[in-house]
PDB file of C-alpha atoms in Angstrom:
ATOM      1  CA  MET R   1      32.358   6.589  23.237  1.00  0.00           C
ATOM      2  CA  ALA R   2      33.642   3.078  22.590  1.00  0.00           C
ATOM      3  CA  ARG R   3      30.366   1.607  23.829  1.00  0.00           C
ATOM      4  CA  SER R   4      28.384   3.868  21.497  1.00  0.00           C
ATOM      5  CA  VAL R   5      30.493   2.855  18.512  1.00  0.00           C
ATOM      6  CA  HIS R   6      30.160  -0.803  19.469  1.00  0.00           C
ATOM      7  CA  PHE R   7      26.367  -0.450  19.746  1.00  0.00           C
ATOM      8  CA  VAL R   8      26.119   1.213  16.317  1.00  0.00           C
ATOM      9  CA  LEU R   9      28.270  -1.493  14.740  1.00  0.00           C
ATOM     10  CA  ARG R  10      26.091  -4.195  16.285  1.00  0.00           C
ATOM     11  CA  CYS R  11      22.957  -2.524  14.894  1.00  0.00           C
ATOM     12  CA  LEU R  12      24.497  -2.313  11.430  1.00  0.00           C
ATOM     13  CA  ALA R  13      25.578  -5.947  11.594  1.00  0.00           C
ATOM     14  CA  THR R  14      22.080  -7.019  12.631  1.00  0.00           C
ATOM     15  CA  ALA R  15      20.497  -5.051   9.790  1.00  0.00           C
ATOM     16  CA  ALA R  16      22.933  -6.550   7.293  1.00  0.00           C
ATOM     17  CA  ALA R  17      22.171 -10.040   8.561  1.00  0.00           C
ATOM     18  CA  LEU R  18      18.452  -9.432   8.104  1.00  0.00           C
ATOM     19  CA  LEU R  19      18.961  -8.301   4.523  1.00  0.00           C
ATOM     20  CA  VAL R  20      21.152 -11.266   3.676  1.00  0.00           C
ATOM     21  CA  THR R  21      19.296 -14.073   5.443  1.00  0.00           C
ATOM     22  CA  ALA R  22      15.637 -13.027   5.455  1.00  0.00           C
ATOM     23  CA  PRO R  23      13.627 -14.685   2.679  1.00  0.00           C
ATOM     24  CA  ALA R  24      11.727 -12.469   0.273  1.00  0.00           C
ATOM     25  CA  ALA R  25       8.079 -12.454   1.297  1.00  0.00           C
ATOM     26  CA  ALA R  26       5.338 -12.766  -1.306  1.00  0.00           C
ATOM     27  CA  GLN R  27       4.139  -9.198  -0.882  1.00  0.00           C
ATOM     28  CA  PHE R  28       2.936  -6.575  -3.335  1.00  0.00           C
ATOM     29  CA  ALA R  29       3.686  -2.848  -3.333  1.00  0.00           C
ATOM     30  CA  ALA R  30       0.484  -1.437  -4.866  1.00  0.00           C
ATOM     31  CA  LEU R  31      -2.202  -3.979  -3.879  1.00  0.00           C
ATOM     32  CA  ASP R  32      -4.089  -4.381  -0.597  1.00  0.00           C
ATOM     33  CA  ARG R  33      -1.873  -5.393   2.339  1.00  0.00           C
ATOM     34  CA  MET R  34      -4.313  -7.269   4.606  1.00  0.00           C
ATOM     35  CA  ASP R  35      -3.291 -10.897   4.962  1.00  0.00           C
ATOM     36  CA  HIS R  36      -1.810 -13.348   7.462  1.00  0.00           C
ATOM     37  CA  GLY R  37       0.402 -12.663  10.443  1.00  0.00           C
ATOM     38  CA  HIS R  38       1.840  -9.580  12.108  1.00  0.00           C
ATOM     39  CA  LEU R  39       3.450  -6.914   9.925  1.00  0.00           C
ATOM     40  CA  ILE R  40       4.674  -3.350  10.356  1.00  0.00           C
ATOM     41  CA  GLY R  41       5.955  -1.223   7.511  1.00  0.00           C
ATOM     42  CA  LEU R  42       6.962   2.179   6.234  1.00  0.00           C
ATOM     43  CA  GLN R  43       6.653   3.133   2.565  1.00  0.00           C
ATOM     44  CA  THR R  44       7.929   6.284   0.888  1.00  0.00           C
ATOM     45  CA  ASP R  45       7.023   7.285  -2.670  1.00  0.00           C
ATOM     46  CA  PHE R  46       8.305  10.014  -4.969  1.00  0.00           C
ATOM     47  CA  THR R  47       6.023  11.019  -7.844  1.00  0.00           C
ATOM     48  CA  HIS R  48       7.414  12.783 -10.909  1.00  0.00           C
ATOM     49  CA  GLU R  49       5.074  14.388 -13.441  1.00  0.00           C
ATOM     50  CA  GLY R  50       6.388  14.969 -16.937  1.00  0.00           C
ATOM     51  CA  GLY R  51       6.934  18.658 -17.636  1.00  0.00           C
ATOM     52  CA  SER R  52       6.930  19.578 -13.946  1.00  0.00           C
ATOM     53  CA  GLU R  53       9.837  20.233 -11.592  1.00  0.00           C
ATOM     54  CA  ASP R  54       7.688  19.871  -8.477  1.00  0.00           C
ATOM     55  CA  MET R  55       8.670  17.216  -5.949  1.00  0.00           C
ATOM     56  CA  LEU R  56       5.835  15.032  -4.631  1.00  0.00           C
ATOM     57  CA  PRO R  57       6.907  12.781  -1.739  1.00  0.00           C
ATOM     58  CA  ARG R  58       4.449  10.548   0.100  1.00  0.00           C
ATOM     59  CA  THR R  59       5.023   8.511   3.266  1.00  0.00           C
ATOM     60  CA  GLU R  60       2.782   5.855   4.790  1.00  0.00           C
ATOM     61  CA  ILE R  61       2.976   3.800   7.946  1.00  0.00           C
ATOM     62  CA  TYR R  62       0.971   0.577   8.097  1.00  0.00           C
ATOM     63  CA  GLY R  63       0.575  -2.600  10.057  1.00  0.00           C
ATOM     64  CA  THR R  64      -1.457  -5.762  10.472  1.00  0.00           C
ATOM     65  CA  PHE R  65      -1.939  -7.913  13.560  1.00  0.00           C
ATOM     66  CA  GLN R  66      -3.476 -11.377  13.629  1.00  0.00           C
ATOM     67  CA  PHE R  67      -4.896 -12.359  17.020  1.00  0.00           C
ATOM     68  CA  ASP R  68      -6.594 -15.572  15.841  1.00  0.00           C
ATOM     69  CA  PRO R  69      -5.821 -18.190  13.151  1.00  0.00           C
ATOM     70  CA  HIS R  70      -8.415 -16.505  10.936  1.00  0.00           C
ATOM     71  CA  LEU R  71      -8.992 -13.002  12.355  1.00  0.00           C
ATOM     72  CA  GLY R  72      -6.893  -9.868  12.566  1.00  0.00           C
ATOM     73  CA  PHE R  73      -6.953  -6.102  12.363  1.00  0.00           C
ATOM     74  CA  TYR R  74      -4.987  -3.523  10.399  1.00  0.00           C
ATOM     75  CA  ALA R  75      -4.266   0.200  10.146  1.00  0.00           C
ATOM     76  CA  GLN R  76      -2.630   2.509   7.604  1.00  0.00           C
ATOM     77  CA  PHE R  77      -1.985   6.250   7.633  1.00  0.00           C
ATOM     78  CA  PRO R  78      -0.523   8.289   4.729  1.00  0.00           C
ATOM     79  CA  PHE R  79       1.201  11.682   4.781  1.00  0.00           C
ATOM     80  CA  VAL R  80       1.760  13.698   1.601  1.00  0.00           C
ATOM     81  CA  HIS R  81       3.853  16.675   0.574  1.00  0.00           C
ATOM     82  CA  MET R  82       4.173  18.981  -2.414  1.00  0.00           C
ATOM     83  CA  LEU R  83       7.465  20.830  -2.887  1.00  0.00           C
ATOM     84  CA  PRO R  84       6.941  23.117  -5.897  1.00  0.00           C
ATOM     85  CA  ALA R  85       9.814  24.522  -7.920  1.00  0.00           C
ATOM     86  CA  LYS R  86       8.283  27.928  -7.198  1.00  0.00           C
ATOM     87  CA  GLY R  87       5.996  28.926  -4.379  1.00  0.00           C
ATOM     88  CA  GLU R  88       5.316  27.523  -0.940  1.00  0.00           C
ATOM     89  CA  SER R  89       5.381  23.854  -0.039  1.00  0.00           C
ATOM     90  CA  GLU R  90       2.258  22.061   1.169  1.00  0.00           C
ATOM     91  CA  SER R  91       1.828  19.072   3.462  1.00  0.00           C
ATOM     92  CA  ALA R  92      -1.211  17.111   4.558  1.00  0.00           C
ATOM     93  CA  MET R  93      -2.280  14.070   6.513  1.00  0.00           C
ATOM     94  CA  GLY R  94      -4.342  11.502   4.715  1.00  0.00           C
ATOM     95  CA  ASN R  95      -7.238   9.644   6.280  1.00  0.00           C
ATOM     96  CA  LEU R  96      -6.428   7.084   8.957  1.00  0.00           C
ATOM     97  CA  GLU R  97      -7.880   3.694   8.044  1.00  0.00           C
ATOM     98  CA  MET R  98      -8.545   0.949  10.566  1.00  0.00           C
ATOM     99  CA  GLY R  99     -10.424  -2.292  10.240  1.00  0.00           C
ATOM    100  CA  GLY R 100     -10.487  -6.051  10.516  1.00  0.00           C
ATOM    101  CA  PHE R 101      -9.919  -8.980   8.203  1.00  0.00           C
ATOM    102  CA  PHE R 102     -10.745 -12.680   7.969  1.00  0.00           C
ATOM    103  CA  ASN R 103      -8.504 -15.130   6.159  1.00  0.00           C
ATOM    104  CA  ALA R 104      -8.871 -18.761   5.206  1.00  0.00           C
ATOM    105  CA  ASN R 105      -5.983 -20.872   3.966  1.00  0.00           C
ATOM    106  CA  LEU R 106      -6.520 -23.953   1.805  1.00  0.00           C
ATOM    107  CA  GLY R 107      -3.077 -25.293   1.051  1.00  0.00           C
ATOM    108  CA  GLY R 108      -1.760 -23.337  -1.911  1.00  0.00           C
ATOM    109  CA  ALA R 109      -4.825 -21.099  -2.110  1.00  0.00           C
ATOM    110  CA  GLY R 110      -6.645 -18.780   0.230  1.00  0.00           C
ATOM    111  CA  VAL R 111      -8.972 -15.825   0.562  1.00  0.00           C
ATOM    112  CA  VAL R 112      -8.878 -12.637   2.628  1.00  0.00           C
ATOM    113  CA  VAL R 113     -12.042 -10.666   3.459  1.00  0.00           C
ATOM    114  CA  ARG R 114     -11.530  -7.142   4.754  1.00  0.00           C
ATOM    115  CA  LEU R 115     -13.856  -4.510   6.254  1.00  0.00           C
ATOM    116  CA  GLY R 116     -12.580  -1.140   7.430  1.00  0.00           C
ATOM    117  CA  VAL R 117     -13.314   2.542   7.812  1.00  0.00           C
ATOM    118  CA  GLY R 118     -11.309   5.537   6.665  1.00  0.00           C
ATOM    119  CA  LEU R 119     -11.647   8.308   9.248  1.00  0.00           C
ATOM    120  CA  PRO R 120     -11.763  11.967   8.096  1.00  0.00           C
ATOM    121  CA  THR R 121      -8.403  12.967   9.571  1.00  0.00           C
ATOM    122  CA  SER R 122      -7.414  14.783   6.359  1.00  0.00           C
ATOM    123  CA  LYS R 123      -8.458  18.447   6.407  1.00  0.00           C
ATOM    124  CA  LEU R 124      -8.494  21.109   3.697  1.00  0.00           C
ATOM    125  CA  GLU R 125      -5.993  23.749   4.713  1.00  0.00           C
ATOM    126  CA  GLY R 126      -4.431  26.239   2.328  1.00  0.00           C
ATOM    127  CA  GLY R 127      -3.371  24.521  -0.883  1.00  0.00           C
ATOM    128  CA  ASN R 128      -2.953  21.014   0.473  1.00  0.00           C
ATOM    129  CA  ALA R 129      -5.695  19.654  -1.823  1.00  0.00           C
ATOM    130  CA  GLN R 130      -3.112  19.565  -4.626  1.00  0.00           C
ATOM    131  CA  ALA R 131      -0.650  17.686  -2.444  1.00  0.00           C
ATOM    132  CA  LEU R 132      -3.301  15.060  -1.699  1.00  0.00           C
ATOM    133  CA  GLN R 133      -4.525  14.727  -5.282  1.00  0.00           C
ATOM    134  CA  ARG R 134      -1.148  14.621  -7.014  1.00  0.00           C
ATOM    135  CA  ASN R 135       0.241  11.975  -4.651  1.00  0.00           C
ATOM    136  CA  ALA R 136      -2.503   9.424  -5.340  1.00  0.00           C
ATOM    137  CA  TRP R 137      -0.772   7.284  -7.988  1.00  0.00           C
ATOM    138  CA  PRO R 138       1.616   5.221  -5.820  1.00  0.00           C
ATOM    139  CA  ARG R 139      -1.355   3.686  -3.950  1.00  0.00           C
ATOM    140  CA  LEU R 140      -4.263   4.138  -6.345  1.00  0.00           C
ATOM    141  CA  THR R 141      -6.185   1.386  -4.546  1.00  0.00           C
ATOM    142  CA  ASP R 142      -6.158   3.630  -1.438  1.00  0.00           C
ATOM    143  CA  TYR R 143      -7.280   6.770  -3.276  1.00  0.00           C
ATOM    144  CA  ALA R 144     -10.112   7.248  -0.763  1.00  0.00           C
ATOM    145  CA  LEU R 145      -7.559   7.861   1.992  1.00  0.00           C
ATOM    146  CA  GLN R 146      -6.454  11.056   0.239  1.00  0.00           C
ATOM    147  CA  LEU R 147      -9.897  12.650  -0.080  1.00  0.00           C
ATOM    148  CA  PRO R 148     -10.073  15.412   2.551  1.00  0.00           C
ATOM    149  CA  GLU R 149     -12.852  15.501   5.137  1.00  0.00           C
ATOM    150  CA  THR R 150     -14.296  12.196   3.898  1.00  0.00           C
ATOM    151  CA  THR R 151     -15.381   9.130   5.846  1.00  0.00           C
ATOM    152  CA  THR R 152     -15.080   5.916   3.836  1.00  0.00           C
ATOM    153  CA  ILE R 153     -16.496   2.433   4.388  1.00  0.00           C
ATOM    154  CA  ARG R 154     -14.104  -0.001   2.701  1.00  0.00           C
ATOM    155  CA  ALA R 155     -14.693  -3.682   1.908  1.00  0.00           C
ATOM    156  CA  SER R 156     -12.839  -6.170  -0.260  1.00  0.00           C
ATOM    157  CA  VAL R 157     -12.346  -9.845  -1.054  1.00  0.00           C
ATOM    158  CA  SER R 158      -8.873 -11.027  -2.064  1.00  0.00           C
ATOM    159  CA  PRO R 159      -8.170 -14.536  -3.402  1.00  0.00           C
ATOM    160  CA  THR R 160      -4.537 -15.638  -3.129  1.00  0.00           C
ATOM    161  CA  ALA R 161      -2.607 -18.591  -4.500  1.00  0.00           C
ATOM    162  CA  SER R 162       0.918 -19.971  -4.751  1.00  0.00           C
ATOM    163  CA  ALA R 163       2.589 -22.730  -6.749  1.00  0.00           C
ATOM    164  CA  GLY R 164       6.274 -23.330  -6.266  1.00  0.00           C
ATOM    165  CA  ALA R 165       8.126 -20.051  -6.742  1.00  0.00           C
ATOM    166  CA  PHE R 166       5.063 -18.263  -8.154  1.00  0.00           C
ATOM    167  CA  PHE R 167       2.378 -16.394  -6.218  1.00  0.00           C
ATOM    168  CA  PHE R 168      -0.805 -14.499  -7.068  1.00  0.00           C
ATOM    169  CA  ARG R 169      -3.256 -12.063  -5.504  1.00  0.00           C
ATOM    170  CA  ALA R 170      -6.403 -10.268  -6.658  1.00  0.00           C
ATOM    171  CA  ASP R 171      -8.486  -7.619  -4.868  1.00  0.00           C
ATOM    172  CA  VAL R 172     -12.138  -6.867  -5.593  1.00  0.00           C
ATOM    173  CA  GLY R 173     -13.594  -4.153  -3.405  1.00  0.00           C
ATOM    174  CA  THR R 174     -15.811  -1.137  -2.885  1.00  0.00           C
ATOM    175  CA  ASP R 175     -15.336   2.205  -1.147  1.00  0.00           C
ATOM    176  CA  ILE R 176     -18.428   4.099   0.032  1.00  0.00           C
ATOM    177  CA  LEU R 177     -17.558   7.793   0.369  1.00  0.00           C
ATOM    178  CA  LEU R 178     -19.521   9.627   3.072  1.00  0.00           C
ATOM    179  CA  ASP R 179     -19.402  13.084   4.710  1.00  0.00           C
ATOM    180  CA  GLN R 180     -18.248  14.991   1.641  1.00  0.00           C
ATOM    181  CA  GLY R 181     -19.846  18.296   2.558  1.00  0.00           C
ATOM    182  CA  GLU R 182     -22.312  19.337  -0.123  1.00  0.00           C
ATOM    183  CA  ARG R 183     -21.520  16.330  -2.328  1.00  0.00           C
ATOM    184  CA  ASP R 184     -23.660  13.194  -2.240  1.00  0.00           C
ATOM    185  CA  SER R 185     -22.247   9.866  -1.156  1.00  0.00           C
ATOM    186  CA  GLN R 186     -20.342   8.024  -3.855  1.00  0.00           C
ATOM    187  CA  LEU R 187     -19.392   4.434  -4.565  1.00  0.00           C
ATOM    188  CA  LEU R 188     -15.926   3.575  -5.857  1.00  0.00           C
ATOM    189  CA  LEU R 189     -15.087   0.187  -7.338  1.00  0.00           C
ATOM    190  CA  ARG R 190     -11.648  -1.403  -7.072  1.00  0.00           C
ATOM    191  CA  ALA R 191     -10.235  -4.375  -9.008  1.00  0.00           C
ATOM    192  CA  ASN R 192      -6.557  -5.310  -8.759  1.00  0.00           C
ATOM    193  CA  VAL R 193      -4.414  -8.256  -9.784  1.00  0.00           C
ATOM    194  CA  GLY R 194      -0.789  -9.104  -9.107  1.00  0.00           C
ATOM    195  CA  VAL R 195       1.570 -11.953  -9.949  1.00  0.00           C
ATOM    196  CA  GLY R 196       5.047 -12.609  -8.646  1.00  0.00           C
ATOM    197  CA  VAL R 197       7.953 -15.014  -8.530  1.00  0.00           C
ATOM    198  CA  ARG R 198      10.711 -15.710  -5.999  1.00  0.00           C
ATOM    199  CA  ILE R 199      14.203 -16.128  -7.444  1.00  0.00           C
ATOM    200  CA  LYS R 200      17.116 -16.846  -5.100  1.00  0.00           C
ATOM    201  CA  GLY R 201      15.849 -14.800  -2.179  1.00  0.00           C
ATOM    202  CA  VAL R 202      14.384 -12.011  -4.305  1.00  0.00           C
ATOM    203  CA  ALA R 203      10.660 -11.529  -5.007  1.00  0.00           C
ATOM    204  CA  LEU R 204       9.639  -9.845  -8.273  1.00  0.00           C
ATOM    205  CA  THR R 205       6.053  -8.674  -8.872  1.00  0.00           C
ATOM    206  CA  GLY R 206       3.905  -7.192 -11.604  1.00  0.00           C
ATOM    207  CA  GLU R 207       0.705  -5.424 -10.529  1.00  0.00           C
ATOM    208  CA  PHE R 208      -2.350  -3.936 -12.255  1.00  0.00           C
ATOM    209  CA  VAL R 209      -4.582  -1.571 -10.236  1.00  0.00           C
ATOM    210  CA  ASN R 210      -8.002  -0.265 -11.324  1.00  0.00           C
ATOM    211  CA  LEU R 211     -10.317   2.288  -9.709  1.00  0.00           C
ATOM    212  CA  GLY R 212     -13.666   3.593 -10.955  1.00  0.00           C
ATOM    213  CA  ASN R 213     -16.682   5.631  -9.917  1.00  0.00           C
ATOM    214  CA  ALA R 214     -19.752   3.379 -10.065  1.00  0.00           C
ATOM    215  CA  GLN R 215     -22.071   6.362 -10.632  1.00  0.00           C
ATOM    216  CA  GLU R 216     -20.297   7.678 -13.714  1.00  0.00           C
ATOM    217  CA  LEU R 217     -19.621   5.970 -17.024  1.00  0.00           C
ATOM    218  CA  ALA R 218     -17.346   8.573 -18.591  1.00  0.00           C
ATOM    219  CA  ASP R 219     -13.777   7.575 -19.438  1.00  0.00           C
ATOM    220  CA  ASP R 220     -12.341  10.002 -16.892  1.00  0.00           C
ATOM    221  CA  ALA R 221     -14.287   8.256 -14.114  1.00  0.00           C
ATOM    222  CA  PHE R 222     -11.858   5.318 -14.276  1.00  0.00           C
ATOM    223  CA  ALA R 223      -8.148   5.195 -13.484  1.00  0.00           C
ATOM    224  CA  HIS R 224      -5.596   2.445 -14.046  1.00  0.00           C
ATOM    225  CA  SER R 225      -1.970   1.940 -13.079  1.00  0.00           C
ATOM    226  CA  LEU R 226       0.789  -0.596 -13.634  1.00  0.00           C
ATOM    227  CA  ALA R 227       3.470  -1.351 -11.053  1.00  0.00           C
ATOM    228  CA  VAL R 228       6.523  -3.561 -10.709  1.00  0.00           C
ATOM    229  CA  SER R 229       8.433  -4.196  -7.501  1.00  0.00           C
ATOM    230  CA  VAL R 230      11.545  -5.963  -6.244  1.00  0.00           C
ATOM    231  CA  ARG R 231      11.829  -7.207  -2.667  1.00  0.00           C
ATOM    232  CA  HIS R 232      14.759  -8.665  -0.746  1.00  0.00           C
ATOM    233  CA  GLY R 233      14.497  -9.374   2.941  1.00  0.00           C
ATOM    234  CA  VAL R 234      12.807  -6.470   4.687  1.00  0.00           C
ATOM    235  CA  LEU R 235      13.463  -3.937   1.905  1.00  0.00           C
ATOM    236  CA  TYR R 236      11.518  -3.381  -1.292  1.00  0.00           C
ATOM    237  CA  THR R 237      11.462  -0.912  -4.144  1.00  0.00           C
ATOM    238  CA  GLY R 238       9.267  -0.397  -7.179  1.00  0.00           C
ATOM    239  CA  VAL R 239       7.845   1.924  -9.772  1.00  0.00           C
ATOM    240  CA  THR R 240       4.244   2.746 -10.715  1.00  0.00           C
ATOM    241  CA  THR R 241       2.873   4.532 -13.762  1.00  0.00           C
ATOM    242  CA  PRO R 242      -0.725   5.373 -14.702  1.00  0.00           C
ATOM    243  CA  ILE R 243      -2.311   4.280 -17.963  1.00  0.00           C
ATOM    244  CA  ASP R 244      -4.168   6.598 -20.365  1.00  0.00           C
ATOM    245  CA  GLU R 245      -2.950   9.828 -18.778  1.00  0.00           C
ATOM    246  CA  ASP R 246      -2.257  12.916 -20.888  1.00  0.00           C
ATOM    247  CA  ARG R 247       1.304  13.175 -19.580  1.00  0.00           C
ATOM    248  CA  VAL R 248       3.948  10.780 -18.361  1.00  0.00           C
ATOM    249  CA  ILE R 249       3.889  10.183 -14.598  1.00  0.00           C
ATOM    250  CA  TRP R 250       6.253   7.940 -12.649  1.00  0.00           C
ATOM    251  CA  ALA R 251       6.017   7.097  -8.958  1.00  0.00           C
ATOM    252  CA  TRP R 252       9.125   5.580  -7.382  1.00  0.00           C
ATOM    253  CA  THR R 253       8.717   3.529  -4.220  1.00  0.00           C
ATOM    254  CA  VAL R 254      11.088   2.439  -1.487  1.00  0.00           C
ATOM    255  CA  GLY R 255       9.852   0.669   1.606  1.00  0.00           C
ATOM    256  CA  LEU R 256      10.686  -1.328   4.685  1.00  0.00           C
ATOM    257  CA  SER R 257       8.404  -3.999   6.126  1.00  0.00           C
ATOM    258  CA  THR R 258       9.054  -6.695   8.658  1.00  0.00           C
ATOM    259  CA  GLU R 259       6.998  -9.463  10.156  1.00  0.00           C
ATOM    260  CA  ILE R 260       6.743  -9.640  13.936  1.00  0.00           C
ATOM    261  CA  ALA R 261       7.473 -13.131  15.195  1.00  0.00           C
ATOM    262  CA  ASP R 262       4.494 -15.130  16.402  1.00  0.00           C
ATOM    263  CA  ASP R 263       4.829 -18.819  17.219  1.00  0.00           C
ATOM    264  CA  ARG R 264       1.273 -19.552  16.115  1.00  0.00           C
ATOM    265  CA  ASN R 265       1.828 -18.032  12.680  1.00  0.00           C
ATOM    266  CA  SER R 266       5.429 -19.134  12.161  1.00  0.00           C
ATOM    267  CA  ARG R 267       4.316 -22.766  12.205  1.00  0.00           C
ATOM    268  CA  ARG R 268       2.164 -22.214   9.135  1.00  0.00           C
ATOM    269  CA  ARG R 269       3.462 -21.274   5.682  1.00  0.00           C
ATOM    270  CA  ARG R 270       1.058 -19.024   3.811  1.00  0.00           C
ATOM    271  CA  VAL R 271       0.759 -16.935   0.721  1.00  0.00           C
ATOM    272  CA  ARG R 272       1.191 -13.278   1.704  1.00  0.00           C
ATOM    273  CA  GLY R 273       0.320 -10.321  -0.580  1.00  0.00           C
ATOM    274  CA  ARG R 274       0.382  -6.916   1.084  1.00  0.00           C
TER     275      ARG R 274
END
């Protein structure tokens, strides 16, 4: 018993030390995550729709691994739930995305090129389509991962920059939606921008995410969201809200991400925006 208590106390002390001593990384909560180094993370979101008492939690595991100074691969996998005030709850897997990325670092600036595929691991079962659709706002840039029975080819280019305490990232990308049953293939366009600042071990960000259907010009074919986040050590939290929606929607985020030590990458300081 004493050994068990001692082990738990050591774990708590280690976690506290990480939170106190780890510097705040220049990462974003709502933008693309592919960048430099090794990273594993877990993000949980809670979406609240004005006028509704339904609970909409979303959980995502993700990671990146860099096996070369310029090359790496990544994966991310969301899970969504809908807990209605009345009726039965619904849960669903999203689409598993895997791919590779190339990065180039030029002092205080850099660029990340990403190419991946979203596999059709999400299936339509019962009423889970609502759970998938209503949980899209926390990660609007990854909307394609919550389209059931859809294969997606995803590509993006992300310039990054840093100057002193300030850092910046933009994402410009496309999603080609395939295997949608009777529906034709579609092309989605993504354009995101984020800015941040580090203040005494804390990183603050503001983020603007945009998604549109390239084959439609109607207003409802485009979606936009604003997000802010606060990060300290391995923990981060934030809030996202859509723009131009008929009702107020808030998505609250809490996450944990940590970099895996790598001597090759620890020797180089880089801008990171995941």
